mmCIF file with all atom_site columns, C-alpha atoms in Angstrom:
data_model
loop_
_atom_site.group_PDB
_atom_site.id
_atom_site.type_symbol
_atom_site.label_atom_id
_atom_site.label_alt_id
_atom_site.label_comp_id
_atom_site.label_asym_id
_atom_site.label_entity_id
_atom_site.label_seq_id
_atom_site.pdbx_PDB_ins_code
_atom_site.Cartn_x
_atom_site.Cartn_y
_atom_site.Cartn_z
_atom_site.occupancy
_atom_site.B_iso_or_equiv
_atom_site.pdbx_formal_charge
_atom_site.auth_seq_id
_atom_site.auth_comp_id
_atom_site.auth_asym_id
_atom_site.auth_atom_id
_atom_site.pdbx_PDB_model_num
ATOM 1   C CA . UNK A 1 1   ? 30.478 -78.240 -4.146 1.00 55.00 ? 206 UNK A CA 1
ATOM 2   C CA . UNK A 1 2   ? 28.540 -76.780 -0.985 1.00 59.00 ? 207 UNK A CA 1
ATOM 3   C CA . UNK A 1 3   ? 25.801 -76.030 -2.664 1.00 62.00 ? 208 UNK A CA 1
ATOM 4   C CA . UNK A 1 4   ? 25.694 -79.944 -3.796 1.00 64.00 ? 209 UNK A CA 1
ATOM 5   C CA . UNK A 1 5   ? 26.156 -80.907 -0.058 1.00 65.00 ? 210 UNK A CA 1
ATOM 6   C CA . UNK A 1 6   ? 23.336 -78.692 0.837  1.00 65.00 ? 211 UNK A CA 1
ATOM 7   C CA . UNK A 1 7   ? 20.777 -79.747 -1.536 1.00 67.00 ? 212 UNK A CA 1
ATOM 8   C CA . UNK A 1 8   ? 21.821 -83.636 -1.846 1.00 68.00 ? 213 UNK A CA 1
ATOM 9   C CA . UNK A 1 9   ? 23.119 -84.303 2.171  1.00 70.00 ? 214 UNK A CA 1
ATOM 10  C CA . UNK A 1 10  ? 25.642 -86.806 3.693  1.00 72.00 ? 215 UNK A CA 1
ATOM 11  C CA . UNK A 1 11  ? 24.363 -89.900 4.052  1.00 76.00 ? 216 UNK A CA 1
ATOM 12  C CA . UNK A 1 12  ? 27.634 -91.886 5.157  1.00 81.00 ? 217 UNK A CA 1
ATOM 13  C CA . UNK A 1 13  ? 31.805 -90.364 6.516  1.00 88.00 ? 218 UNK A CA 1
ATOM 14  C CA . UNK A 1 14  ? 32.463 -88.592 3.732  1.00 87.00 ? 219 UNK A CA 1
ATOM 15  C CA . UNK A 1 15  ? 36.180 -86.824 2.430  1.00 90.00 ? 220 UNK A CA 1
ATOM 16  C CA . UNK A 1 16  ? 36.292 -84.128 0.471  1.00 89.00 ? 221 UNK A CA 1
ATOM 17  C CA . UNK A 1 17  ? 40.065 -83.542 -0.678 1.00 93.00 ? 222 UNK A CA 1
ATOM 18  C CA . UNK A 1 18  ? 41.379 -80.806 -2.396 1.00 92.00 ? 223 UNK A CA 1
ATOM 19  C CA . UNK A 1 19  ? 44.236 -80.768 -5.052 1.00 93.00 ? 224 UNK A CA 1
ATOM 20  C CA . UNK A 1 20  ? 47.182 -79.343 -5.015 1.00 93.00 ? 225 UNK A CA 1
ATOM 21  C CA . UNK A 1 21  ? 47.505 -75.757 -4.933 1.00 92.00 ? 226 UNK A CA 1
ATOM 22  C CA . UNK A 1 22  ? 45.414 -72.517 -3.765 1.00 91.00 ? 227 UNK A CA 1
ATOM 23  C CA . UNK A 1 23  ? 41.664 -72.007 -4.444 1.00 89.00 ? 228 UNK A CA 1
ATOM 24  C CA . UNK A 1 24  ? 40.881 -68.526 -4.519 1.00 88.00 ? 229 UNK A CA 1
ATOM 25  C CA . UNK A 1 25  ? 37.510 -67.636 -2.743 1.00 86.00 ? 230 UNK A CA 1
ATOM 26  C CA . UNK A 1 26  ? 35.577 -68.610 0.239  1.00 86.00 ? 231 UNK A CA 1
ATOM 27  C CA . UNK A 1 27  ? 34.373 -72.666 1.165  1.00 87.00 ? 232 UNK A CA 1
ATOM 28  C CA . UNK A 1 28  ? 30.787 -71.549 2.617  1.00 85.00 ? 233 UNK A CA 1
ATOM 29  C CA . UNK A 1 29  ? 29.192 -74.600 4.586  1.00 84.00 ? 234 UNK A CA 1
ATOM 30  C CA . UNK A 1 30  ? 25.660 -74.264 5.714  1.00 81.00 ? 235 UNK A CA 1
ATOM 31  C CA . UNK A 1 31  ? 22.940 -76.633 6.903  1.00 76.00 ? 236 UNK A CA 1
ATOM 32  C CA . UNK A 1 32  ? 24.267 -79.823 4.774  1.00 78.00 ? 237 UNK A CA 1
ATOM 33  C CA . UNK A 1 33  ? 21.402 -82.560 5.641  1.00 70.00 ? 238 UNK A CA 1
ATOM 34  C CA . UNK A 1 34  ? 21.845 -85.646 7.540  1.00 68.00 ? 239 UNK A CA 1
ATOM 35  C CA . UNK A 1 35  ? 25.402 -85.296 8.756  1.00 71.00 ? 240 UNK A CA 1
ATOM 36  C CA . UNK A 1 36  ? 25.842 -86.677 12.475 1.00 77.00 ? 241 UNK A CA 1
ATOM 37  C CA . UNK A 1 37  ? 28.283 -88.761 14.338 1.00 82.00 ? 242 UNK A CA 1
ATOM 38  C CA . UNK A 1 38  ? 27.683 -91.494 11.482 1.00 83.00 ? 243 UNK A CA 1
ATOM 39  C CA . UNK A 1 39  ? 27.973 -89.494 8.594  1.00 83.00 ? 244 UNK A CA 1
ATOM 40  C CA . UNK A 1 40  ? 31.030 -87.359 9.661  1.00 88.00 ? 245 UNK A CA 1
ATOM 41  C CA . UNK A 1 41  ? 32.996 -84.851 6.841  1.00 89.00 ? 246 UNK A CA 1
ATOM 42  C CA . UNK A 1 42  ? 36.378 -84.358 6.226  1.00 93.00 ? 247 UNK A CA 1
ATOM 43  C CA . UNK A 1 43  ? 38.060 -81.776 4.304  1.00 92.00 ? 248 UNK A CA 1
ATOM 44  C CA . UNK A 1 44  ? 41.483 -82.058 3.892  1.00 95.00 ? 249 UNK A CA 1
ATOM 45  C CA . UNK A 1 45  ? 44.500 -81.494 1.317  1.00 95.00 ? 250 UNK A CA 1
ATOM 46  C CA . UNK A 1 46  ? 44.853 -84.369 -1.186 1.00 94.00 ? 251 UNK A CA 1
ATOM 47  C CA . UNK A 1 47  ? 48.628 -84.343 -0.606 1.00 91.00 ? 252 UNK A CA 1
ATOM 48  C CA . UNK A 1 48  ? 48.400 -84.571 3.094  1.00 88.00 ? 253 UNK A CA 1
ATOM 49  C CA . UNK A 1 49  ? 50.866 -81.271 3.006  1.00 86.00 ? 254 UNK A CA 1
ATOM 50  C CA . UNK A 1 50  ? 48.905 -77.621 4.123  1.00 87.00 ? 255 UNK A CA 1
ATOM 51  C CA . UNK A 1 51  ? 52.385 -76.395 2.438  1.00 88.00 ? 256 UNK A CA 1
ATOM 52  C CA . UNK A 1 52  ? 50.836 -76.966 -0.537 1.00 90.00 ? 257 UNK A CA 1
ATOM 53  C CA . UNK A 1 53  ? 47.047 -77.208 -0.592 1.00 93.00 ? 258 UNK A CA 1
ATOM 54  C CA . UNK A 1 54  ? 44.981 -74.004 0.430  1.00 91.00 ? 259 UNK A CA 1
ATOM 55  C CA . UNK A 1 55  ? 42.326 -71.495 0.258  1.00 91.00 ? 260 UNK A CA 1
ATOM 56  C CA . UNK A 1 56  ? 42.773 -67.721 -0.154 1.00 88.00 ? 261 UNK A CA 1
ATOM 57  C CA . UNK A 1 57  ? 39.941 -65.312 0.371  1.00 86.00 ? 262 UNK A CA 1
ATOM 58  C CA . UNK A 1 58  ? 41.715 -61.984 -1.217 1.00 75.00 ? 263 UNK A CA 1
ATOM 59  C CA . UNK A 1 59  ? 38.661 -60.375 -1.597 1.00 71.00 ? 264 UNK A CA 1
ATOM 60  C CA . UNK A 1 60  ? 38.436 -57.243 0.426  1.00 62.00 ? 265 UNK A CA 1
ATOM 61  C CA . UNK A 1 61  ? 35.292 -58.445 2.120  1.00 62.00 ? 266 UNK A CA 1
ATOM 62  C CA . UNK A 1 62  ? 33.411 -60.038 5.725  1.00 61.00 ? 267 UNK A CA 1
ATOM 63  C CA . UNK A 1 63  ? 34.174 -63.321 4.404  1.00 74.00 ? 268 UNK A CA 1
ATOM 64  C CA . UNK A 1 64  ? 36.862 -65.914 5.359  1.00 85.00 ? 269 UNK A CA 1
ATOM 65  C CA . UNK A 1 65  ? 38.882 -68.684 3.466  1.00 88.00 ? 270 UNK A CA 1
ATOM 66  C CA . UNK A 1 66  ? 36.320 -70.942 5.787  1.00 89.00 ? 271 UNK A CA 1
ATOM 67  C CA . UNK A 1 67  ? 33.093 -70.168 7.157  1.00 87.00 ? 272 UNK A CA 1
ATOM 68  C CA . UNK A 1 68  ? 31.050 -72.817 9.078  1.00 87.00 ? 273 UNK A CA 1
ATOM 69  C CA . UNK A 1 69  ? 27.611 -72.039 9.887  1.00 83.00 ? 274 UNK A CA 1
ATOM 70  C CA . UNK A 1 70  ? 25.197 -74.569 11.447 1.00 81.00 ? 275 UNK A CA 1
ATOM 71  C CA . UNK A 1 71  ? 27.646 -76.761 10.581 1.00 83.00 ? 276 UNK A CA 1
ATOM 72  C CA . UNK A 1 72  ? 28.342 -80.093 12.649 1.00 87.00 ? 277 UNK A CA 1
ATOM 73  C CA . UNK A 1 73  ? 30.725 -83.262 12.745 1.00 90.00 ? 278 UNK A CA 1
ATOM 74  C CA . UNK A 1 74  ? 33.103 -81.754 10.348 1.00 92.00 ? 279 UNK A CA 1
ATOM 75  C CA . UNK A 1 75  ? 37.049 -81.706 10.201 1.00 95.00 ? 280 UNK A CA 1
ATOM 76  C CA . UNK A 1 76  ? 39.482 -79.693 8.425  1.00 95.00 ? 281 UNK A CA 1
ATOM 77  C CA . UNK A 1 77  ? 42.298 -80.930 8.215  1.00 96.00 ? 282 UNK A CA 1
ATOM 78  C CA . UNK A 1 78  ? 45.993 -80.052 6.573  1.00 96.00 ? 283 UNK A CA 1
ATOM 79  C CA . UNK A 1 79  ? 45.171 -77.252 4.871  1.00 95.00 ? 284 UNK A CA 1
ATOM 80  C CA . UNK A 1 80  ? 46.567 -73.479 4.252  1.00 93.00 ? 285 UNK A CA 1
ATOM 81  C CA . UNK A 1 81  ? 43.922 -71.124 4.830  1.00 91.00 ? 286 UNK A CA 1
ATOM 82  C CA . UNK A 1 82  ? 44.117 -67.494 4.446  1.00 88.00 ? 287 UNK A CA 1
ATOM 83  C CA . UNK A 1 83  ? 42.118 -64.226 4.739  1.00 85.00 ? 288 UNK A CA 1
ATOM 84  C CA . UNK A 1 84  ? 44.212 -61.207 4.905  1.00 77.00 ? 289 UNK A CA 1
ATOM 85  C CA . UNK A 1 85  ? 40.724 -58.482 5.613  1.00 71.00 ? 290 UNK A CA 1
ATOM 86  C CA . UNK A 1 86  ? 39.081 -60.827 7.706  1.00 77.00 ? 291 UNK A CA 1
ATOM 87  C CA . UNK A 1 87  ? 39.598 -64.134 9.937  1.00 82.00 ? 292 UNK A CA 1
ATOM 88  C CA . UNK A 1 88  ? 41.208 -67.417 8.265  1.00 86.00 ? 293 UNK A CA 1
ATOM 89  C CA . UNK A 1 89  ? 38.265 -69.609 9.511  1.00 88.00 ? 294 UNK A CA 1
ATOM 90  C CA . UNK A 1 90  ? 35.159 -68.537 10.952 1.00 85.00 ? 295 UNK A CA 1
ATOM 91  C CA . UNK A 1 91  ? 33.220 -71.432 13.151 1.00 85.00 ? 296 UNK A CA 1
ATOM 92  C CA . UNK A 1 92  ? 29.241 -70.362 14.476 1.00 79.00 ? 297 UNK A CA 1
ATOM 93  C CA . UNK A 1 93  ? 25.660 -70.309 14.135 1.00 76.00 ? 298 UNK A CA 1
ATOM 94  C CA . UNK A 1 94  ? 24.923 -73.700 16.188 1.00 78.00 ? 299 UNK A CA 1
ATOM 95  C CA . UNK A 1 95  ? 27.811 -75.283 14.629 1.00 83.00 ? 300 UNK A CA 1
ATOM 96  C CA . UNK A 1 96  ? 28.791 -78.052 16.772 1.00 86.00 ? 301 UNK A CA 1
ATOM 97  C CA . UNK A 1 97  ? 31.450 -80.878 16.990 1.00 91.00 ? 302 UNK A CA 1
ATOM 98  C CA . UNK A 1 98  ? 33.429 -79.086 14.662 1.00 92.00 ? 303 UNK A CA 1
ATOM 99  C CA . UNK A 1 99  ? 37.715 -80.279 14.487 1.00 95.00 ? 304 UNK A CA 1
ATOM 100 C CA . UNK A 1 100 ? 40.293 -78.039 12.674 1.00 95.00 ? 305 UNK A CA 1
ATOM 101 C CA . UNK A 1 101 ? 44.098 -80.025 12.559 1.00 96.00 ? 306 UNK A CA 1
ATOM 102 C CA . UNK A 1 102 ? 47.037 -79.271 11.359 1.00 96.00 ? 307 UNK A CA 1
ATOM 103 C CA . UNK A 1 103 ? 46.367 -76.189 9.078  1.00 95.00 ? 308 UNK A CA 1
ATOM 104 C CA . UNK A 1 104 ? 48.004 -73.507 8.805  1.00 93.00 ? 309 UNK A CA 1
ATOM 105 C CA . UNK A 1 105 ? 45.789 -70.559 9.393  1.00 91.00 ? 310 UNK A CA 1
ATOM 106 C CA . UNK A 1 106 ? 46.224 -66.366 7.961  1.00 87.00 ? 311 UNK A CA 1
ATOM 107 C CA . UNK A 1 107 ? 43.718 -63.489 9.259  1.00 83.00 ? 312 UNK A CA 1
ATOM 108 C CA . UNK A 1 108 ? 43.745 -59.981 8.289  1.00 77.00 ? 313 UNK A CA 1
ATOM 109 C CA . UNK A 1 109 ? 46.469 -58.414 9.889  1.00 67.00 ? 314 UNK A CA 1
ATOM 110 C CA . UNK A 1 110 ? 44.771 -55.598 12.862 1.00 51.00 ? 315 UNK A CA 1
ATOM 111 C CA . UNK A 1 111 ? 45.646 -52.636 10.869 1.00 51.00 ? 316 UNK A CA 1
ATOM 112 C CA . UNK A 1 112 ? 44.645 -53.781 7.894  1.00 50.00 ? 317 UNK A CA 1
ATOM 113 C CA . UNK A 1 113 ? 41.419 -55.415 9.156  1.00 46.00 ? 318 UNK A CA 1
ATOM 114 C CA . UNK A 1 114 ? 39.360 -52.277 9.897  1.00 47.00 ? 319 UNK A CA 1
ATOM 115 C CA . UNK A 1 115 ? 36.425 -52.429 7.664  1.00 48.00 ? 320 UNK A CA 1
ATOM 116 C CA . UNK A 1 116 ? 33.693 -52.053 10.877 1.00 47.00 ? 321 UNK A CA 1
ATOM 117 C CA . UNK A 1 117 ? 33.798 -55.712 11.970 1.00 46.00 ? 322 UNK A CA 1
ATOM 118 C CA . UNK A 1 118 ? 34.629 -56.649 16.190 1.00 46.00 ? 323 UNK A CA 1
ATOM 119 C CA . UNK A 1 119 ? 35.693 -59.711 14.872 1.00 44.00 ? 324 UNK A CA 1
ATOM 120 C CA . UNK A 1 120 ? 37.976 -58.977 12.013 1.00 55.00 ? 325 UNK A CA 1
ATOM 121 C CA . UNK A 1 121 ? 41.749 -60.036 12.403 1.00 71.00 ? 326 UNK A CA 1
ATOM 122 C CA . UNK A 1 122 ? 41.436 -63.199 13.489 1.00 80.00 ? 327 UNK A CA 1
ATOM 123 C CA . UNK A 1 123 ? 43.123 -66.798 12.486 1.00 85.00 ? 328 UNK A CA 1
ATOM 124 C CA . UNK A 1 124 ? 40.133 -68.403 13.607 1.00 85.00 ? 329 UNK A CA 1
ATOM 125 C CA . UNK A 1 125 ? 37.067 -67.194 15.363 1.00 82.00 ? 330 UNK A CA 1
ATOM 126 C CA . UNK A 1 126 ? 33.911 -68.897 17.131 1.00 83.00 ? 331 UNK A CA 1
ATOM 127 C CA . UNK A 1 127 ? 30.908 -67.250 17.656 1.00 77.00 ? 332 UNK A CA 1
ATOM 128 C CA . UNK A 1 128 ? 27.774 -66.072 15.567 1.00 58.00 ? 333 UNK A CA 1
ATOM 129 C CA . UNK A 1 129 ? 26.028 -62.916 14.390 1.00 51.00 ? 334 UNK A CA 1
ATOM 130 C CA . UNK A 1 130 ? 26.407 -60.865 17.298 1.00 49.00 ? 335 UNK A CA 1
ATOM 131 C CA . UNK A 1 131 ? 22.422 -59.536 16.372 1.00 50.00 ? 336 UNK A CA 1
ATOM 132 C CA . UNK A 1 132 ? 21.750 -62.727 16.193 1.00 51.00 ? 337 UNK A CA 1
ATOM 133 C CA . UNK A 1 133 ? 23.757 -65.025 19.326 1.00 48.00 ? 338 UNK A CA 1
ATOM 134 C CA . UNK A 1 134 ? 20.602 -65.467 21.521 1.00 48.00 ? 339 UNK A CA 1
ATOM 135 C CA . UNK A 1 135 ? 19.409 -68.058 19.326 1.00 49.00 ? 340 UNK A CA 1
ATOM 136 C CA . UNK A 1 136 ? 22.563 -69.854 18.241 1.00 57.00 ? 341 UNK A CA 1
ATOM 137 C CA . UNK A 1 137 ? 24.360 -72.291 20.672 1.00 61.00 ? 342 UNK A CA 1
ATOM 138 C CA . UNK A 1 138 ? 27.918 -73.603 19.670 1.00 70.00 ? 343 UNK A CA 1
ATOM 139 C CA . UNK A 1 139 ? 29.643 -76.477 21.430 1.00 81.00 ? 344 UNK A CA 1
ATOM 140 C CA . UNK A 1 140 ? 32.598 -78.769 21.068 1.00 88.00 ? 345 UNK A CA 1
ATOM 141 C CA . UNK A 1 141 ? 35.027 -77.811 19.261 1.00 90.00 ? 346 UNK A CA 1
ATOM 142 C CA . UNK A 1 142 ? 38.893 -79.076 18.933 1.00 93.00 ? 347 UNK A CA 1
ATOM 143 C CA . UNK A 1 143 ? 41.717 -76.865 17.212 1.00 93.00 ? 348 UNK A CA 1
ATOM 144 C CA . UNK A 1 144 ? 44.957 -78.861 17.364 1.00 95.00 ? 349 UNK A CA 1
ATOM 145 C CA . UNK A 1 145 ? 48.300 -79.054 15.905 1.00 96.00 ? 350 UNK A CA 1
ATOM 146 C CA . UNK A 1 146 ? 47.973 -75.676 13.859 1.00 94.00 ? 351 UNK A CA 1
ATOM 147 C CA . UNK A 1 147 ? 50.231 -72.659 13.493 1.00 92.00 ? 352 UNK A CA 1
ATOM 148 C CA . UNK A 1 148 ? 48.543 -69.590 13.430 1.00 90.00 ? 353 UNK A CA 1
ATOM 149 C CA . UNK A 1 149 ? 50.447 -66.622 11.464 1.00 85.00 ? 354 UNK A CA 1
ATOM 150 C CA . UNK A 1 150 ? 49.627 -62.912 11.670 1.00 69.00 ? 355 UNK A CA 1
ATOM 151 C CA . UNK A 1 151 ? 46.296 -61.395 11.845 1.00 62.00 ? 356 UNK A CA 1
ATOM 152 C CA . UNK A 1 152 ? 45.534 -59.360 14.959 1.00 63.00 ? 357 UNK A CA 1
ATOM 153 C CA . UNK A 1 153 ? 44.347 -62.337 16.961 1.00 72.00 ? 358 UNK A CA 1
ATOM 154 C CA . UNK A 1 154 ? 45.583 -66.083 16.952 1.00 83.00 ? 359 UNK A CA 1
ATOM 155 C CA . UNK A 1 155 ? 42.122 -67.503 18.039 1.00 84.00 ? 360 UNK A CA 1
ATOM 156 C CA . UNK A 1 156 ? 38.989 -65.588 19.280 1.00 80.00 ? 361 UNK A CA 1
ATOM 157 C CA . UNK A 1 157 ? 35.705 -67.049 20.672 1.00 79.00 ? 362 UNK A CA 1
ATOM 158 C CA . UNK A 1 158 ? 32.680 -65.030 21.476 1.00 76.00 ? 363 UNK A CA 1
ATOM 159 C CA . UNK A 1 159 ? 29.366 -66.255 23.546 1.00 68.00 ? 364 UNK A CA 1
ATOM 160 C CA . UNK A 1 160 ? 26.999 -64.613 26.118 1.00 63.00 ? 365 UNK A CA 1
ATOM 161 C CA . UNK A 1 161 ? 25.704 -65.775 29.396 1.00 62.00 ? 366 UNK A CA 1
ATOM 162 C CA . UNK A 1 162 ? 22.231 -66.769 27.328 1.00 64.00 ? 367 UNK A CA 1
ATOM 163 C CA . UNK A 1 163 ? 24.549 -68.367 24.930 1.00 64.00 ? 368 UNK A CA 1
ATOM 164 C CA . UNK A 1 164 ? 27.596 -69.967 26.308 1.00 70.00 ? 369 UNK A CA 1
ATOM 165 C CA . UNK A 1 165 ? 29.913 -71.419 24.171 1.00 76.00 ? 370 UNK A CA 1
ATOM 166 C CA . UNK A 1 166 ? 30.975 -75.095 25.775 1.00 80.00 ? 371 UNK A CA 1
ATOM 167 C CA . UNK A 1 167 ? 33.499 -77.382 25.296 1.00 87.00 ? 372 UNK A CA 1
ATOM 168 C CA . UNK A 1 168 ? 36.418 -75.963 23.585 1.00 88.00 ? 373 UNK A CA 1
ATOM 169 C CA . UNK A 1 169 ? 39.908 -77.412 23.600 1.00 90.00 ? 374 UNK A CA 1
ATOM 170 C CA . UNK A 1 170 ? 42.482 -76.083 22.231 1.00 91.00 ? 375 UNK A CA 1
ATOM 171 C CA . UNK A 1 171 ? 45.405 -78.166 22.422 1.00 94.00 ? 376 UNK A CA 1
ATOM 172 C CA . UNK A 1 172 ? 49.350 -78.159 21.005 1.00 96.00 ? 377 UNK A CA 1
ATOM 173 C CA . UNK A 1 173 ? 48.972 -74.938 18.445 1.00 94.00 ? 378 UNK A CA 1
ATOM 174 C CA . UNK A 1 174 ? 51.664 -72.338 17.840 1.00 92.00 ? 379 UNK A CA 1
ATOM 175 C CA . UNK A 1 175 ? 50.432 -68.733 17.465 1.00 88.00 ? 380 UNK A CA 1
ATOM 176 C CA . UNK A 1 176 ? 52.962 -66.612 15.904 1.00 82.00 ? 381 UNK A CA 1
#
């Protein structure tokens, strides 16, 4: 599916629901053409119910249930999303008016999480490439109305003073 976002673009809002039950992998957005304020994208359960609807990285890996890079005027929304090595969502890379609602969001618990990353361990985490954060600015972002279970940190964010990150609310979560 990403890869046909990537190559053929958003040209209008556009919802991308998932069925019923838990994908196993990683949803990898990247650079999907001509999304802006018009042409927003939603990804959300089909049921309406994160109980239900999910995506599981299991893989003993640096990747995360969702990873968002240079990604902008996107929502996720209801879903269960779970990385138990690494963090449940990971948000960077000039991503930018990004929304993530009532999910329920896993990372890899602290002591399991040690596989050489700073970052590892987190429910959800915004930031780049730490090699690579000069040249990647990330702004406005919402995270609302989740529950965030385990992992070693509820929500992280990482920026420099060349890079600040700007306009983050985070607003009516429960971090457990």
């Amino acid at each position: 599916v990403t890869a046909q976002l990537k190559a053929g673009g958003v040209y209008g809002p556009s919802i991308l629901n998932l069925k019923a039950g838990f994908h196993i992998g990683q949803l990898l957005i990247d650079s999907i053409p001509n999304r802006g304020a018009l042409s927003p994208l939603v990804i959300q359960s089909a049921d309406a119910d994160s109980a239900n609807t999910g995506i599981v990285n299991s893989l003993y890996n640096y990747n995360s249930a969702i990873t968002i890079f240079r990604g902008n005027h996107i929502t996720i929304r209801k879903l269960k999303l779970v990385s138990p090595y690494y963090n449940g969502i990971l948000l960077g890379y000039n991503s930018q008016n990004i929304t993530v609602e009532n999910c329920f969001i896993k990372g890899g618990d602290a002591t399991r999480a040690t596989i050489g990353s700073q970052i590892s361990g987190y429910g959800l985490y915004i930031g780049g490439n730490w090699a690579e954060m000069p040249y990647y600015a990330d702004s406005n972002y919402i995270i609302r109305n989740s529950y965030f279970d385990g992992g070693g940190t509820g929500i992280g964010a990482g920026g420099s003073s060349i890079v600040p990150l700007k306009n983050i609310t985070i607003q009516n979560n429960k971090i457990q």
